[in-house]
Amino acid sequence: ALQGMALVTAGSGVAIGLPANFGIKPSQGASQLPVARGWAAVVSGSCSVATNQQVACFKAAGLPAFELDPLRLHDDQAGLVQQVLAWAAPRLPQGPVLVYSSAPADAVAQVQRRLGAAAAGSLVEQALASIAQGLVALGVQRLVVAGGETSGACVQALGISQLQIGPQIDPGVPWCYAAPQAAGGDLHLALKSGNFGAVDFFTKAFAVLA
């Protein structure tokens, strides 16, 4: 039914049938990405139950994490972004770092009452996008981004217009690769919507890529 259509939009399940529809056969190398290099980091703006559990799991493993306070962002966004990058720089050579604004629903509601829901969300997205840019400039080439709106903001800030889709980390979340001309350098990127991924997603992702 879709064979003669120039543009199709639908749920991802429809894509399963499209290769055969157009005479395309899968290959073993289709999901093979270039070798991953550089430092690793996680940027999380999602406040879903799953993401909060993933943040807690990362911290419980003793890995370095920096919590963004939206109220501090409101007072001095540029200063806090620079503080985060200064905190991350000496830790990146030792392993992945996490920068997050994820919080339980009651804490989110308090911030939204103070700043307004739309303003609070936009403030955090802009800050995390700036932090993602700064982390890449520091040498991060393996980046996990949690949160749909956060992912969109980070991809836009990094100037990425095209991604090669690679191996799946958890159902619905693959590693992707942005070519150097798209990201300013080799960049492996995992974009995770809120409630996707197992509890250990933030650490498992880098193991899968390795």
Coordinates of N, CA and C in Angstrom, one line a residue:
A1 N 0.8 -1.2 0.0 CA 0.0 0.0 0.0 C 0.9 1.3 0.0
L2 N 2.1 1.2 0.6 CA 2.9 2.4 0.7 C 4.0 2.5 -0.4
Q3 N 4.0 1.5 -1.3 CA 5.2 1.3 -2.2 C 5.3 2.6 -3.1
G4 N 4.2 3.2 -3.6 CA 4.4 4.3 -4.5 C 4.4 5.6 -3.8
M5 N 4.4 5.7 -2.5 CA 4.3 7.0 -1.8 C 5.7 7.6 -1.6
A6 N 5.8 8.9 -1.8 CA 7.1 9.6 -1.7 C 7.5 9.8 -0.2
L7 N 6.5 9.9 0.6 CA 6.8 10.2 2.0 C 5.9 9.4 2.9
V8 N 6.5 8.7 3.9 CA 5.7 7.9 4.8 C 6.1 8.3 6.3
T9 N 5.1 8.6 7.1 CA 5.4 8.8 8.5 C 4.5 7.8 9.3
A10 N 5.1 7.2 10.3 CA 4.4 6.2 11.1 C 5.2 5.7 12.3
G11 N 4.6 4.8 13.0 CA 5.4 4.2 14.1 C 6.5 3.4 13.6
S12 N 7.6 3.2 14.4 CA 8.8 2.5 13.9 C 8.5 1.1 13.5
G13 N 7.4 0.4 13.9 CA 7.1 -0.9 13.5 C 6.8 -1.0 12.0
V14 N 6.3 0.0 11.4 CA 6.1 0.0 10.0 C 7.4 -0.2 9.2
A15 N 8.5 0.3 9.7 CA 9.8 0.2 9.1 C 10.2 -1.2 8.8
I16 N 9.7 -2.1 9.6 CA 10.2 -3.5 9.5 C 9.8 -4.1 8.1
G17 N 8.7 -3.6 7.6 CA 8.3 -4.1 6.3 C 8.8 -3.4 5.1
L18 N 9.4 -2.2 5.3 CA 9.8 -1.4 4.2 C 11.0 -1.9 3.3
P19 N 12.0 -2.5 3.9 CA 13.1 -3.0 3.1 C 12.7 -3.9 2.0
A20 N 11.9 -5.0 2.4 CA 11.5 -5.9 1.4 C 10.5 -5.3 0.4
N21 N 9.8 -4.3 0.8 CA 8.9 -3.5 0.0 C 9.6 -2.9 -1.2
F22 N 10.8 -2.4 -0.9 CA 11.6 -1.7 -2.0 C 12.8 -2.6 -2.5
G23 N 12.8 -3.9 -2.2 CA 13.8 -4.8 -2.7 C 15.1 -4.6 -2.0
I24 N 15.1 -4.1 -0.8 CA 16.4 -3.9 -0.1 C 16.6 -5.1 0.9
K25 N 17.8 -5.7 0.8 CA 18.1 -6.9 1.7 C 19.0 -6.4 2.8
P26 N 18.7 -6.9 4.0 CA 19.6 -6.5 5.1 C 21.0 -7.1 5.0
S27 N 22.0 -6.5 5.5 CA 23.4 -7.0 5.5 C 23.9 -7.0 6.9
Q28 N 24.9 -7.9 7.1 CA 25.5 -8.1 8.4 C 26.1 -6.8 8.9
G29 N 26.6 -6.0 8.0 CA 27.4 -4.8 8.3 C 26.6 -3.6 8.4
A30 N 25.2 -3.7 8.3 CA 24.4 -2.5 8.3 C 24.5 -1.7 9.6
S31 N 24.6 -2.4 10.7 CA 24.6 -1.7 12.0 C 26.0 -1.5 12.6
Q32 N 27.0 -1.8 11.8 CA 28.4 -1.7 12.3 C 28.8 -0.2 12.2
L33 N 29.1 0.4 13.3 CA 29.6 1.7 13.4 C 31.1 1.8 13.4
P34 N 31.7 3.0 13.1 CA 33.1 3.1 13.3 C 33.5 2.9 14.7
V35 N 34.8 2.6 14.9 CA 35.3 2.4 16.3 C 35.1 3.6 17.1
A36 N 34.6 3.4 18.4 CA 34.4 4.5 19.3 C 35.6 5.0 20.0
R37 N 35.8 6.3 20.1 CA 37.0 6.8 20.8 C 36.5 7.9 21.7
G38 N 37.5 8.5 22.4 CA 37.2 9.7 23.2 C 36.6 9.4 24.6
W39 N 36.3 10.4 25.3 CA 35.7 10.3 26.6 C 34.2 10.0 26.5
A40 N 33.6 9.6 27.7 CA 32.2 9.2 27.7 C 31.5 10.1 28.7
A41 N 30.2 10.4 28.4 CA 29.4 11.2 29.3 C 27.9 10.9 29.0
V42 N 27.1 11.3 30.1 CA 25.7 11.2 30.0 C 25.1 12.5 30.4
V43 N 24.1 13.0 29.6 CA 23.4 14.2 29.9 C 21.9 13.8 30.0
S44 N 21.3 14.1 31.1 CA 19.9 13.7 31.4 C 19.0 14.8 31.8
G45 N 18.0 15.0 31.0 CA 17.0 16.0 31.4 C 15.6 15.4 31.6
S46 N 15.5 14.1 31.4 CA 14.2 13.4 31.6 C 13.9 13.3 33.1
C47 N 12.7 13.4 33.5 CA 12.2 13.2 34.8 C 11.3 12.0 35.0
S48 N 11.4 11.1 34.0 CA 10.5 9.9 34.1 C 11.0 9.0 35.2
V49 N 10.1 8.1 35.5 CA 10.4 7.1 36.6 C 11.7 6.3 36.2
A50 N 11.7 5.8 34.9 CA 12.8 5.0 34.5 C 14.1 5.8 34.5
T51 N 14.1 7.0 34.1 CA 15.4 7.8 34.1 C 15.8 8.1 35.5
N52 N 14.9 8.4 36.4 CA 15.4 8.6 37.8 C 16.0 7.3 38.4
Q53 N 15.5 6.2 38.0 CA 16.1 4.9 38.4 C 17.5 4.7 37.8
Q54 N 17.6 5.1 36.6 CA 18.9 5.0 35.9 C 19.9 5.9 36.5
V55 N 19.5 7.1 36.8 CA 20.4 8.1 37.5 C 20.8 7.5 38.9
A56 N 19.9 7.0 39.6 CA 20.2 6.4 40.9 C 21.2 5.2 40.8
C57 N 21.0 4.4 39.8 CA 21.9 3.2 39.5 C 23.3 3.7 39.2
F58 N 23.4 4.7 38.4 CA 24.7 5.2 38.0 C 25.5 5.8 39.3
K59 N 24.7 6.5 40.1 CA 25.3 7.1 41.3 C 25.7 6.0 42.3
A60 N 24.8 4.9 42.4 CA 25.1 3.8 43.3 C 26.3 3.1 43.0
A61 N 26.7 3.1 41.7 CA 27.9 2.4 41.2 C 29.2 3.2 41.6
G62 N 29.0 4.4 42.2 CA 30.1 5.2 42.6 C 30.7 6.1 41.5
L63 N 29.9 6.3 40.4 CA 30.4 7.0 39.3 C 30.0 8.5 39.5
P64 N 30.8 9.4 38.9 CA 30.7 10.9 39.2 C 29.4 11.4 38.6
A65 N 28.6 12.2 39.3 CA 27.4 12.8 38.8 C 27.2 14.2 39.4
F66 N 26.8 15.1 38.5 CA 26.5 16.5 38.9 C 25.1 16.8 38.7
E67 N 24.4 17.2 39.8 CA 23.0 17.5 39.7 C 22.8 19.0 39.4
L68 N 22.0 19.3 38.3 CA 21.7 20.7 38.0 C 20.5 21.2 38.8
D69 N 20.6 22.3 39.4 CA 19.5 22.9 40.1 C 18.9 24.0 39.2
P70 N 17.6 23.8 38.8 CA 17.0 24.7 37.9 C 16.9 26.1 38.5
L71 N 16.8 26.3 39.8 CA 16.7 27.6 40.4 C 18.1 28.3 40.3
R72 N 19.2 27.6 40.4 CA 20.5 28.2 40.2 C 20.7 28.5 38.8
L73 N 20.2 27.7 37.9 CA 20.3 28.0 36.4 C 19.5 29.3 36.1
H74 N 18.4 29.5 36.8 CA 17.6 30.7 36.5 C 18.4 31.9 36.9
D75 N 19.2 31.8 38.0 CA 20.0 32.9 38.5 C 21.3 33.2 37.7
D76 N 21.9 32.1 37.3 CA 23.2 32.3 36.6 C 23.5 31.1 35.7
Q77 N 22.8 31.0 34.5 CA 22.9 29.8 33.7 C 24.4 29.7 33.1
A78 N 24.9 30.7 32.6 CA 26.3 30.7 32.0 C 27.3 30.3 33.1
G79 N 27.2 30.8 34.3 CA 28.1 30.5 35.3 C 28.1 29.0 35.8
L80 N 26.8 28.5 35.9 CA 26.6 27.1 36.3 C 27.1 26.1 35.2
V81 N 26.9 26.5 33.9 CA 27.4 25.6 32.8 C 28.9 25.5 32.9
Q82 N 29.5 26.7 33.1 CA 31.0 26.6 33.2 C 31.5 25.9 34.4
Q83 N 30.7 25.9 35.5 CA 31.1 25.2 36.7 C 31.0 23.7 36.4
V84 N 30.0 23.3 35.7 CA 29.8 21.8 35.3 C 31.0 21.4 34.5
L85 N 31.3 22.1 33.5 CA 32.4 21.7 32.6 C 33.8 21.7 33.3
A86 N 34.0 22.6 34.2 CA 35.2 22.6 35.0 C 35.2 21.4 36.0
W87 N 34.0 21.0 36.5 CA 33.9 19.8 37.3 C 34.2 18.5 36.5
A88 N 33.7 18.5 35.2 CA 33.8 17.3 34.4 C 35.2 17.1 33.9
A89 N 35.9 18.2 33.5 CA 37.2 18.0 32.8 C 38.2 17.1 33.5
P90 N 38.5 17.2 34.7 CA 39.5 16.2 35.3 C 38.9 14.8 35.5
R91 N 37.6 14.7 35.5 CA 37.0 13.3 35.7 C 36.8 12.5 34.5
L92 N 36.7 13.2 33.3 CA 36.5 12.4 32.1 C 37.5 11.4 31.7
P93 N 38.8 11.6 32.0 CA 39.8 10.5 31.7 C 39.6 9.3 32.5
Q94 N 38.9 9.4 33.6 CA 38.7 8.2 34.5 C 37.5 7.4 34.2
G95 N 36.6 7.9 33.3 CA 35.4 7.1 32.9 C 34.2 8.0 32.7
P96 N 33.0 7.5 32.5 CA 31.9 8.3 32.1 C 31.4 9.2 33.3
V97 N 31.0 10.4 33.0 CA 30.4 11.3 34.0 C 28.9 11.5 33.6
L98 N 28.1 11.9 34.6 CA 26.7 12.2 34.4 C 26.4 13.6 34.9
V99 N 25.7 14.3 34.0 CA 25.1 15.6 34.4 C 23.6 15.5 34.2
Y100 N 22.9 15.8 35.3 CA 21.4 15.5 35.2 C 20.6 16.6 35.9
S101 N 19.4 16.8 35.4 CA 18.4 17.6 36.1 C 17.2 16.8 36.5
S102 N 17.3 15.5 36.2 CA 16.2 14.5 36.5 C 15.9 14.6 38.0
A103 N 14.6 14.6 38.3 CA 14.2 14.7 39.7 C 12.8 14.0 39.9
P104 N 12.4 13.7 41.1 CA 11.1 13.1 41.3 C 10.0 14.1 41.0
A105 N 8.8 13.6 40.8 CA 7.7 14.5 40.4 C 7.4 15.6 41.3
D106 N 7.5 15.4 42.6 CA 7.2 16.5 43.6 C 8.2 17.6 43.5
A107 N 9.5 17.3 43.3 CA 10.5 18.3 43.2 C 10.3 19.1 41.9
V108 N 10.0 18.4 40.8 CA 9.7 19.1 39.5 C 8.6 20.0 39.7
A109 N 7.5 19.6 40.4 CA 6.3 20.5 40.5 C 6.7 21.7 41.3
Q110 N 7.6 21.6 42.3 CA 8.0 22.8 43.1 C 8.7 23.8 42.2
V111 N 9.6 23.3 41.3 CA 10.3 24.2 40.4 C 9.4 24.8 39.4
Q112 N 8.4 24.0 38.9 CA 7.5 24.6 37.9 C 6.6 25.7 38.5
R113 N 6.3 25.5 39.8 CA 5.5 26.5 40.5 C 6.3 27.8 40.6
R114 N 7.6 27.7 40.8 CA 8.4 28.9 41.0 C 8.7 29.6 39.6
L115 N 9.0 28.8 38.6 CA 9.4 29.4 37.3 C 8.4 29.3 36.2
G116 N 7.4 28.4 36.4 CA 6.5 28.2 35.3 C 7.0 26.9 34.5
A117 N 6.0 26.1 34.2 CA 6.4 24.8 33.6 C 7.2 24.9 32.3
A118 N 6.7 25.8 31.4 CA 7.4 26.0 30.1 C 8.8 26.6 30.3
A119 N 8.8 27.6 31.1 CA 10.1 28.3 31.3 C 11.1 27.4 32.0
A120 N 10.7 26.6 32.9 CA 11.6 25.7 33.6 C 12.2 24.7 32.6
G121 N 11.3 24.1 31.8 CA 11.7 23.1 30.8 C 12.7 23.7 29.8
S122 N 12.4 24.8 29.3 CA 13.3 25.5 28.3 C 14.6 25.8 28.9
L123 N 14.6 26.3 30.2 CA 15.9 26.7 30.8 C 16.8 25.5 30.9
V124 N 16.2 24.3 31.4 CA 17.1 23.1 31.6 C 17.5 22.6 30.2
E125 N 16.7 22.6 29.2 CA 17.1 22.1 27.9 C 18.2 22.9 27.3
Q126 N 18.1 24.2 27.4 CA 19.2 25.1 26.9 C 20.5 24.9 27.6
A127 N 20.4 24.7 28.9 CA 21.6 24.5 29.7 C 22.3 23.2 29.4
L128 N 21.5 22.1 29.3 CA 22.0 20.8 29.0 C 22.6 20.7 27.6
A129 N 22.0 21.5 26.6 CA 22.5 21.5 25.3 C 23.9 22.2 25.3
S130 N 24.0 23.3 26.1 CA 25.3 24.0 26.2 C 26.3 23.1 26.8
I131 N 25.9 22.3 27.8 CA 26.8 21.4 28.5 C 27.3 20.3 27.5
A132 N 26.3 19.8 26.7 CA 26.7 18.8 25.7 C 27.7 19.4 24.7
Q133 N 27.5 20.6 24.3 CA 28.5 21.2 23.4 C 29.9 21.3 24.1
G134 N 29.9 21.7 25.3 CA 31.1 21.9 26.1 C 31.8 20.6 26.3
L135 N 31.1 19.5 26.6 CA 31.6 18.2 26.8 C 32.3 17.7 25.6
V136 N 31.6 17.9 24.4 CA 32.2 17.4 23.1 C 33.5 18.2 22.9
A137 N 33.5 19.5 23.2 CA 34.7 20.3 23.0 C 35.9 19.8 23.9
L138 N 35.5 19.3 25.1 CA 36.5 18.7 26.0 C 37.1 17.4 25.5
G139 N 36.4 16.7 24.5 CA 36.9 15.5 24.0 C 36.0 14.3 24.2
V140 N 34.7 14.6 24.6 CA 33.7 13.5 24.7 C 33.3 13.1 23.3
Q141 N 33.4 11.8 23.0 CA 33.0 11.3 21.7 C 32.0 10.2 21.8
R142 N 31.6 9.9 23.1 CA 30.6 8.9 23.3 C 29.6 9.6 24.3
L143 N 28.4 9.9 23.8 CA 27.5 10.7 24.6 C 26.1 10.1 24.6
V144 N 25.6 9.9 25.8 CA 24.2 9.4 26.0 C 23.4 10.6 26.4
V145 N 22.2 10.8 25.8 CA 21.3 11.9 26.1 C 20.0 11.3 26.5
A146 N 19.5 11.6 27.7 CA 18.2 11.1 28.2 C 17.2 12.2 28.2
G147 N 16.0 11.9 27.5 CA 14.9 12.8 27.5 C 14.7 13.2 26.0
G148 N 13.4 13.2 25.6 CA 13.1 13.5 24.2 C 13.4 15.0 23.9
E149 N 12.9 15.9 24.7 CA 13.2 17.3 24.4 C 14.7 17.6 24.6
T150 N 15.3 17.0 25.6 CA 16.7 17.2 25.8 C 17.5 16.7 24.6
S151 N 17.2 15.6 24.1 CA 17.8 15.0 22.9 C 17.7 16.0 21.7
G152 N 16.5 16.5 21.5 CA 16.4 17.4 20.4 C 17.2 18.7 20.5
A153 N 17.3 19.2 21.8 CA 18.1 20.4 22.0 C 19.5 20.1 21.8
C154 N 20.0 19.0 22.3 CA 21.4 18.7 22.2 C 21.8 18.4 20.7
V155 N 21.0 17.7 20.0 CA 21.3 17.4 18.6 C 21.4 18.7 17.8
Q156 N 20.5 19.6 18.1 CA 20.4 20.9 17.4 C 21.7 21.8 17.8
A157 N 22.0 21.8 19.0 CA 23.1 22.6 19.5 C 24.5 22.0 18.9
L158 N 24.5 20.7 18.7 CA 25.7 20.1 18.1 C 25.8 20.2 16.6
G159 N 24.7 20.7 16.0 CA 24.7 20.9 14.6 C 24.6 19.6 13.8
I160 N 24.0 18.5 14.4 CA 23.9 17.2 13.7 C 22.6 17.1 12.9
S161 N 22.8 16.8 11.6 CA 21.7 16.7 10.7 C 21.5 15.3 10.2
Q162 N 22.4 14.4 10.5 CA 22.3 13.0 9.9 C 23.0 12.1 10.9
L163 N 22.4 10.9 11.1 CA 22.9 9.9 12.0 C 22.9 8.5 11.3
Q164 N 23.9 7.8 11.5 CA 24.0 6.4 11.1 C 23.5 5.5 12.3
I165 N 22.5 4.7 12.1 CA 22.0 3.9 13.3 C 22.8 2.6 13.4
G166 N 23.2 2.3 14.7 CA 24.0 1.2 14.9 C 23.3 0.2 15.8
P167 N 24.0 -0.5 16.7 CA 23.5 -1.6 17.5 C 22.5 -1.1 18.6
Q168 N 21.6 -2.0 18.9 CA 20.6 -1.6 20.0 C 21.2 -1.8 21.3
I169 N 20.9 -0.9 22.2 CA 21.4 -1.0 23.6 C 20.3 -1.7 24.4
D170 N 19.1 -1.1 24.3 CA 17.9 -1.7 24.9 C 16.8 -1.5 23.9
P171 N 15.6 -2.2 23.9 CA 14.6 -2.0 22.9 C 14.2 -0.6 22.7
G172 N 14.4 -0.2 21.4 CA 14.0 1.2 21.0 C 15.1 2.2 21.2
V173 N 16.3 1.8 21.6 CA 17.4 2.8 21.8 C 18.7 2.2 21.3
P174 N 19.1 2.7 20.1 CA 20.3 2.3 19.5 C 21.4 3.3 19.7
W175 N 22.7 2.8 19.5 CA 23.8 3.8 19.4 C 23.7 4.3 17.9
C176 N 24.1 5.6 17.8 CA 24.1 6.2 16.5 C 25.5 6.8 16.3
Y177 N 25.8 7.2 15.1 CA 27.1 7.8 14.8 C 26.9 9.0 13.9
A178 N 27.5 10.1 14.3 CA 27.5 11.4 13.6 C 28.8 11.5 12.9
A179 N 28.8 11.7 11.6 CA 30.1 11.8 10.9 C 30.8 13.1 11.3
P180 N 32.1 13.2 11.2 CA 32.9 14.4 11.6 C 32.3 15.7 11.1
Q181 N 32.0 15.7 9.9 CA 31.5 17.0 9.3 C 30.2 17.4 10.0
A182 N 29.4 16.4 10.6 CA 28.1 16.8 11.2 C 28.3 17.2 12.6
A183 N 29.3 16.7 13.3 CA 29.4 17.0 14.7 C 30.7 17.7 15.1
G184 N 31.5 18.0 14.1 CA 32.8 18.7 14.4 C 33.9 17.7 14.8
G185 N 33.6 16.4 14.8 CA 34.5 15.3 15.1 C 33.7 14.1 15.3
D186 N 34.4 12.9 15.3 CA 33.7 11.7 15.5 C 32.8 11.7 16.8
L187 N 31.5 11.3 16.7 CA 30.7 11.3 17.8 C 29.7 10.2 17.8
H188 N 29.8 9.3 18.8 CA 28.8 8.3 19.0 C 27.7 8.8 19.9
L189 N 26.5 8.6 19.6 CA 25.4 9.3 20.3 C 24.2 8.3 20.5
A190 N 23.7 8.2 21.8 CA 22.5 7.4 22.1 C 21.5 8.4 22.6
L191 N 20.4 8.4 22.0 CA 19.3 9.4 22.3 C 18.1 8.5 22.9
K192 N 17.9 8.7 24.2 CA 16.9 7.9 25.0 C 15.7 8.7 25.4
S193 N 14.6 8.3 25.0 CA 13.4 8.9 25.5 C 13.2 8.5 27.0
G194 N 12.3 9.2 27.7 CA 12.2 9.0 29.2 C 12.1 7.6 29.7
N195 N 11.0 6.9 29.4 CA 10.8 5.6 30.1 C 11.4 4.4 29.3
F196 N 12.4 4.7 28.4 CA 13.1 3.6 27.8 C 14.3 3.2 28.6
G197 N 14.7 1.9 28.4 CA 15.9 1.5 28.9 C 15.8 0.8 30.3
A198 N 16.7 -0.2 30.5 CA 16.8 -0.9 31.8 C 17.4 0.0 32.9
V199 N 17.4 -0.4 34.1 CA 17.9 0.4 35.2 C 19.3 0.7 35.0
D200 N 20.1 -0.2 34.5 CA 21.6 0.0 34.3 C 21.9 0.6 33.0
F201 N 21.0 1.2 32.3 CA 21.2 1.7 30.9 C 22.4 2.6 30.8
F202 N 22.6 3.5 31.7 CA 23.7 4.5 31.5 C 25.1 3.8 31.5
T203 N 25.3 2.7 32.3 CA 26.5 2.0 32.3 C 26.6 1.0 31.2
K204 N 25.4 0.3 31.0 CA 25.4 -0.8 29.9 C 25.6 -0.2 28.5
A205 N 25.2 1.0 28.3 CA 25.3 1.6 27.0 C 26.8 1.6 26.5
F206 N 27.7 2.0 27.4 CA 29.1 2.1 27.0 C 29.7 0.7 26.8
A207 N 29.2 -0.3 27.6 CA 29.7 -1.6 27.4 C 29.3 -2.2 26.1
V208 N 28.1 -1.9 25.7 CA 27.6 -2.4 24.4 C 28.4 -1.7 23.2
L209 N 28.7 -0.5 23.4 CA 29.5 0.2 22.3 C 30.9 -0.3 22.2
A210 N 31.5 -0.7 23.4 CA 32.8 -1.3 23.4 C 32.9 -2.6 22.8

